[in-house]
CSV table of C-alpha atoms and ligand atoms in Angstrom, one decimal:
chain,number,residue,atom,x,y,z
T,29,MET,CA,103.3,86.6,44.7
T,30,GLU,CA,100.5,84.7,43.0
T,31,PHE,CA,97.6,82.8,44.7
T,32,ARG,CA,95.4,79.8,43.6
T,33,PHE,CA,92.4,82.2,43.4
T,34,ASP,CA,91.7,85.5,41.8
T,35,ILE,CA,92.7,88.2,44.2
T,36,THR,CA,91.5,91.0,41.9
T,37,LYS,CA,87.9,90.1,42.9
T,38,ILE,CA,88.8,90.9,46.6
T,39,PHE,CA,91.1,93.9,46.2
T,40,LYS,CA,89.8,96.7,44.0
T,41,GLU,CA,92.5,99.2,44.9
T,42,ASN,CA,96.3,98.8,44.7
T,43,ILE,CA,96.6,99.3,48.5
T,44,SER,CA,93.9,97.9,50.8
T,45,ARG,CA,93.5,98.5,54.6
T,46,ILE,CA,92.6,95.3,56.5
T,47,GLY,CA,91.6,95.2,60.1
T,48,ASN,CA,90.4,92.4,62.4
T,49,SER,CA,87.4,91.6,60.2
T,50,LEU,CA,89.9,90.3,57.6
T,51,LEU,CA,87.9,92.0,55.0
T,52,PRO,CA,89.4,94.9,53.0
T,53,ASN,CA,88.0,98.3,53.8
T,54,GLY,CA,85.1,99.0,51.5
T,55,PHE,CA,84.6,95.4,50.6
T,56,ILE,CA,80.9,94.6,50.2
T,57,ALA,CA,80.0,90.9,50.4
T,58,SER,CA,77.0,89.8,48.5
T,59,ASP,CA,76.0,87.4,51.2
T,60,ARG,CA,77.3,85.6,54.2
T,61,ARG,CA,78.9,82.8,52.2
T,62,CYS,CA,80.8,85.3,50.1
T,63,ALA,CA,82.0,87.1,53.3
T,64,LEU,CA,83.2,83.8,54.8
T,65,ASP,CA,85.0,82.7,51.6
T,66,THR,CA,86.7,86.1,51.3
T,67,THR,CA,87.8,86.0,54.9
T,68,ALA,CA,89.4,82.7,54.3
T,69,TYR,CA,91.2,83.9,51.2
T,70,VAL,CA,92.5,87.0,52.9
T,71,ALA,CA,93.6,84.8,55.8
T,72,GLU,CA,95.6,82.7,53.4
T,73,ILE,CA,97.1,85.7,51.8
T,74,ILE,CA,98.2,87.3,55.1
T,75,ASN,CA,99.7,84.1,56.4
T,76,THR,CA,101.6,83.6,53.1
T,77,VAL,CA,102.9,87.1,53.0
T,78,GLY,CA,103.7,87.0,56.7
T,79,GLN,CA,105.8,83.9,56.2
T,80,ALA,CA,107.7,85.6,53.3
T,81,SER,CA,108.3,88.6,55.4
T,82,ALA,CA,109.7,86.4,58.3
T,83,ALA,CA,111.9,84.6,55.8
T,84,ALA,CA,113.2,87.9,54.4
T,85,GLN,CA,114.1,89.0,57.9
T,86,GLY,CA,115.6,85.7,59.0
T,87,LEU,CA,112.9,85.2,61.6
T,88,ASN,CA,111.8,81.7,62.7
T,89,HIS,CA,108.2,82.8,63.4
T,90,PRO,CA,106.1,85.2,61.4
T,91,VAL,CA,105.2,88.5,63.0
T,92,THR,CA,102.1,88.7,60.9
T,93,THR,CA,99.5,86.0,60.9
T,94,SER,CA,95.8,86.1,60.2
T,95,ASP,CA,95.0,84.9,63.7
T,96,ARG,CA,97.0,87.8,65.3
T,97,LEU,CA,95.2,90.3,63.2
T,98,ARG,CA,91.8,88.8,63.9
T,99,ASN,CA,92.5,88.8,67.7
T,100,SER,CA,93.7,92.4,67.8
T,101,ASP,CA,91.7,95.5,68.4
T,102,ASP,CA,94.1,98.0,66.8
T,103,GLN,CA,96.4,96.3,64.4
T,104,VAL,CA,96.0,97.1,60.7
T,105,ILE,CA,97.6,95.7,57.6
T,106,TYR,CA,98.0,97.7,54.5
T,107,LEU,CA,98.3,95.2,51.6
T,108,MET,CA,99.8,96.2,48.3
T,109,THR,CA,98.5,94.3,45.2
T,110,GLU,CA,98.7,94.6,41.5
T,111,ASN,CA,96.2,93.8,38.8
T,112,ASN,CA,98.3,92.1,36.2
T,113,GLY,CA,95.4,91.2,33.9
T,114,ARG,CA,95.3,87.7,35.2
T,115,SER,CA,94.5,86.7,38.8
T,116,GLY,CA,96.6,89.5,40.4
T,117,LEU,CA,99.7,89.7,42.4
T,118,VAL,CA,100.5,90.5,46.0
T,119,LEU,CA,103.5,92.8,46.3
T,120,GLY,CA,103.9,93.4,50.0
T,121,LEU,CA,102.4,94.4,53.4
T,122,LEU,CA,102.9,96.9,56.1
T,123,LYS,CA,101.5,96.2,59.6
T,124,ILE,CA,101.0,98.9,62.2
T,125,GLY,CA,99.4,99.0,65.6
T,126,ARG,CA,99.5,100.9,68.9
T,127,LYS,CA,101.7,99.6,71.8
T,128,SER,CA,101.9,100.7,75.4
T,129,LEU,CA,105.7,101.1,75.8
T,130,TYR,CA,108.1,102.4,78.3
T,131,VAL,CA,110.8,104.3,76.5
T,132,PHE,CA,113.7,106.5,77.4
T,133,ASP,CA,113.6,110.1,76.3
T,134,GLN,CA,116.7,112.2,75.2
T,135,ASN,CA,117.6,112.7,78.9
T,136,GLY,CA,117.4,109.1,79.7
T,137,ASP,CA,114.2,109.5,81.7
T,138,THR,CA,111.6,106.7,81.3
T,139,ARG,CA,108.3,107.7,79.7
T,140,HIS,CA,105.2,105.7,79.2
T,141,VAL,CA,103.8,106.1,75.7
T,142,ASN,CA,100.9,104.6,73.7
T,143,ALA,CA,102.8,104.8,70.4
T,144,PRO,CA,101.8,103.9,66.9
T,145,CYS,CA,104.3,101.2,65.8
T,146,VAL,CA,105.6,99.7,62.6
T,147,LEU,CA,105.3,96.0,63.3
T,148,ASP,CA,106.1,94.4,59.9
T,149,PHE,CA,107.0,95.7,56.5
T,150,TYR,CA,107.7,93.6,53.4
T,151,ILE,CA,108.0,94.2,49.7
T,152,HIS,CA,108.5,91.1,47.5
T,153,GLU,CA,112.1,90.4,46.7
T,154,LEU,CA,111.6,90.9,42.9
T,155,ARG,CA,110.1,94.3,43.5
T,156,GLN,CA,112.3,95.9,46.3
T,157,ARG,CA,114.2,99.1,45.7
T,158,ALA,CA,111.8,100.3,43.1
T,159,GLY,CA,109.9,102.8,45.2
T,160,LEU,CA,107.0,100.5,46.2
T,161,GLY,CA,107.8,100.5,49.9
T,162,LYS,CA,107.8,104.3,49.9
T,163,VAL,CA,104.3,104.4,48.1
T,164,LEU,CA,102.9,101.9,50.7
T,165,PHE,CA,104.5,103.7,53.7
T,166,GLU,CA,103.2,107.1,52.4
T,167,TYR,CA,99.7,105.8,52.0
T,168,MET,CA,99.7,104.5,55.5
T,169,LEU,CA,101.0,107.8,56.9
T,170,GLU,CA,98.2,109.7,55.1
T,171,GLN,CA,95.4,107.3,56.0
T,172,GLU,CA,96.4,107.2,59.7
T,173,ASN,CA,97.5,110.8,59.9
T,174,PHE,CA,100.9,109.9,61.3
T,175,THR,CA,104.3,111.6,60.8
T,176,PRO,CA,107.3,109.3,60.4
T,177,GLU,CA,109.0,110.5,63.5
T,178,GLU,CA,106.0,109.6,65.9
T,179,LEU,CA,106.4,106.0,64.9
T,180,ALA,CA,108.2,103.4,67.0
T,181,ILE,CA,109.8,100.7,64.9
T,182,ASP,CA,109.8,97.1,66.1
T,183,ARG,CA,113.2,95.5,65.5
T,184,PRO,CA,113.9,97.3,62.3
T,185,SER,CA,116.1,95.5,59.8
T,186,GLU,CA,119.1,97.3,58.2
T,187,LYS,CA,117.0,97.7,55.1
T,188,LEU,CA,114.3,99.4,56.9
T,189,LEU,CA,116.7,101.7,58.8
T,190,SER,CA,118.2,102.6,55.5
T,191,PHE,CA,114.7,103.2,54.0
T,192,LEU,CA,113.8,105.5,56.9
T,193,ARG,CA,117.1,107.4,56.6
T,194,LYS,CA,116.7,107.9,52.9
T,195,HIS,CA,113.1,108.8,52.6
T,196,TYR,CA,112.4,110.6,55.9
T,197,GLY,CA,115.9,111.6,57.2
T,198,LEU,CA,115.4,109.5,60.3
T,199,SER,CA,118.9,108.7,61.5
T,200,THR,CA,119.4,109.9,65.0
T,201,LYS,CA,118.0,107.2,67.3
T,202,ILE,CA,117.1,107.7,70.9
T,203,PRO,CA,118.8,104.7,72.6
T,204,GLN,CA,116.3,102.2,74.2
T,205,MET,CA,116.6,99.1,76.2
T,206,ASN,CA,113.8,97.3,74.3
T,207,ASN,CA,113.5,96.1,70.7
T,208,PHE,CA,111.8,99.3,69.5
T,209,VAL,CA,113.7,102.1,67.7
T,210,ILE,CA,112.5,105.6,68.1
T,211,PHE,CA,114.1,108.6,66.4
T,212,ASP,CA,114.8,112.2,67.3
T,213,GLY,CA,111.5,114.1,67.1
T,214,PHE,CA,109.5,111.2,68.6
T,215,PHE,CA,108.5,113.1,71.7
T,216,GLY,CA,108.0,116.4,70.0
T,217,SER,CA,105.6,115.1,67.4
T,218,GLN,CA,103.6,112.5,69.3
T,219,LYS,CA,99.9,112.7,69.7
T,220,SER,CA,100.0,109.6,71.8
T,221,ALA,CA,99.0,109.5,75.5
T,222,ARG,CA,101.9,109.7,77.9
Z,360,ACO,N1,119.8,97.0,51.2
Z,360,ACO,C1,119.9,98.2,51.7
Z,360,ACO,N2,118.8,99.1,51.8
Z,360,ACO,C2,117.7,98.8,51.2
Z,360,ACO,C3,117.5,97.5,50.5
Z,360,ACO,C4,118.7,96.6,50.5
Z,360,ACO,N3,118.6,95.4,49.9
Z,360,ACO,N4,116.3,97.5,50.0
Z,360,ACO,C5,115.7,98.7,50.3
Z,360,ACO,N5,116.6,99.5,51.0
Z,360,ACO,C6,116.3,100.9,51.5
Z,360,ACO,C7,117.4,101.8,50.9
Z,360,ACO,O1,117.4,102.9,51.6
Z,360,ACO,C8,116.8,102.0,49.5
Z,360,ACO,O2,117.3,103.2,48.9
Z,360,ACO,P1,118.5,102.9,47.8
Z,360,ACO,O3,118.1,101.9,46.8
Z,360,ACO,O4,118.7,104.3,47.2
Z,360,ACO,O5,119.7,102.5,48.6
Z,360,ACO,C9,115.4,102.3,49.9
Z,360,ACO,O6,115.1,101.3,50.9
Z,360,ACO,C10,114.5,102.0,48.7
Z,360,ACO,O7,113.2,102.5,49.0
Z,360,ACO,P2,111.9,101.7,48.4
Z,360,ACO,O8,112.2,101.2,47.0
Z,360,ACO,O9,110.7,102.6,48.5
Z,360,ACO,O10,111.8,100.5,49.4
Z,360,ACO,P3,111.4,98.9,49.1
Z,360,ACO,O11,110.3,98.9,48.1
Z,360,ACO,O12,112.6,98.2,48.9
Z,360,ACO,O13,110.8,98.6,50.6
Z,360,ACO,C11,111.5,97.3,52.5
Z,360,ACO,C12,111.6,98.6,51.8
Z,360,ACO,C13,110.1,97.1,53.0
Z,360,ACO,C14,112.4,97.5,53.7
Z,360,ACO,C15,112.0,96.2,51.6
Z,360,ACO,O14,113.3,96.4,51.2
Z,360,ACO,C16,111.9,94.8,52.3
Z,360,ACO,O15,110.9,94.1,52.2
Z,360,ACO,N6,113.0,94.3,52.8
Z,360,ACO,C17,113.1,92.9,53.3
Z,360,ACO,C18,112.2,92.8,54.6
Z,360,ACO,C19,112.6,93.7,55.7
Z,360,ACO,O16,113.7,94.0,56.0
Z,360,ACO,N7,111.5,94.4,56.2
Z,360,ACO,C20,111.6,95.3,57.4
Z,360,ACO,C21,111.6,94.5,58.6
Z,360,ACO,S1,111.6,95.4,60.1
Z,360,ACO,C22,110.0,95.8,60.5
Z,360,ACO,O17,109.2,95.4,59.7
Z,360,ACO,C23,109.6,96.6,61.7
């Protein structure tokens, strides 16, 4: 995915962590003007990739927008980019965040959890099934110190369910009444408040 500006000036690493400042982790703006311009560019990128993700999932509205990220205290986007020797490419994104959820445990009892959630995940169509999703997901797990089983997944697509089964052996779901999917091991591995 290309943009009308040079994204290699904004993203120095292949994966960047972006919080509500809309500036990539470690980005040092030379002055206020530069910070404002960069924020506007990152907002445009997030909105464009968010739209592409929604289209890929057949959603009418994007789950990921720059406004939502800006207004959130704990949502984080991991953005994957590639320096192609020109103005750079955006390859995909992974959005996570904590949610207060009521979920059923294995016995069907309701539990209140503050769980880390996978909220949006997208790799560009031309680059899917080449291992990039795994690289992005692994990076997020390492940075956040999460295990795959402690994550709640918001409305996973069949592709994401297949991804989680293939790479992490997550296949046994604990049935829920909401849109979140949790897997066997969720309650054993969680560090979340209950
Ligand atoms: N059909 C079925 N399974 C798929 C597909 C597909 N078209 N694409 C990826 N997968 C799964 C499979 O398990 C695949 O293994 P296989 O090729 O041996 O069958 C595995 O993912 C491949 O792993 P990666 O190459 O590391 O994954 P990829 O880079 O393709 O990223 C992702 C996975 C993010 C799900 C990507 O396919 C994608 O963007 N899909 C479209 C958008 C989407 O469905 N996002 C998840 C929405 S739900 C949510 O975000 C909470």
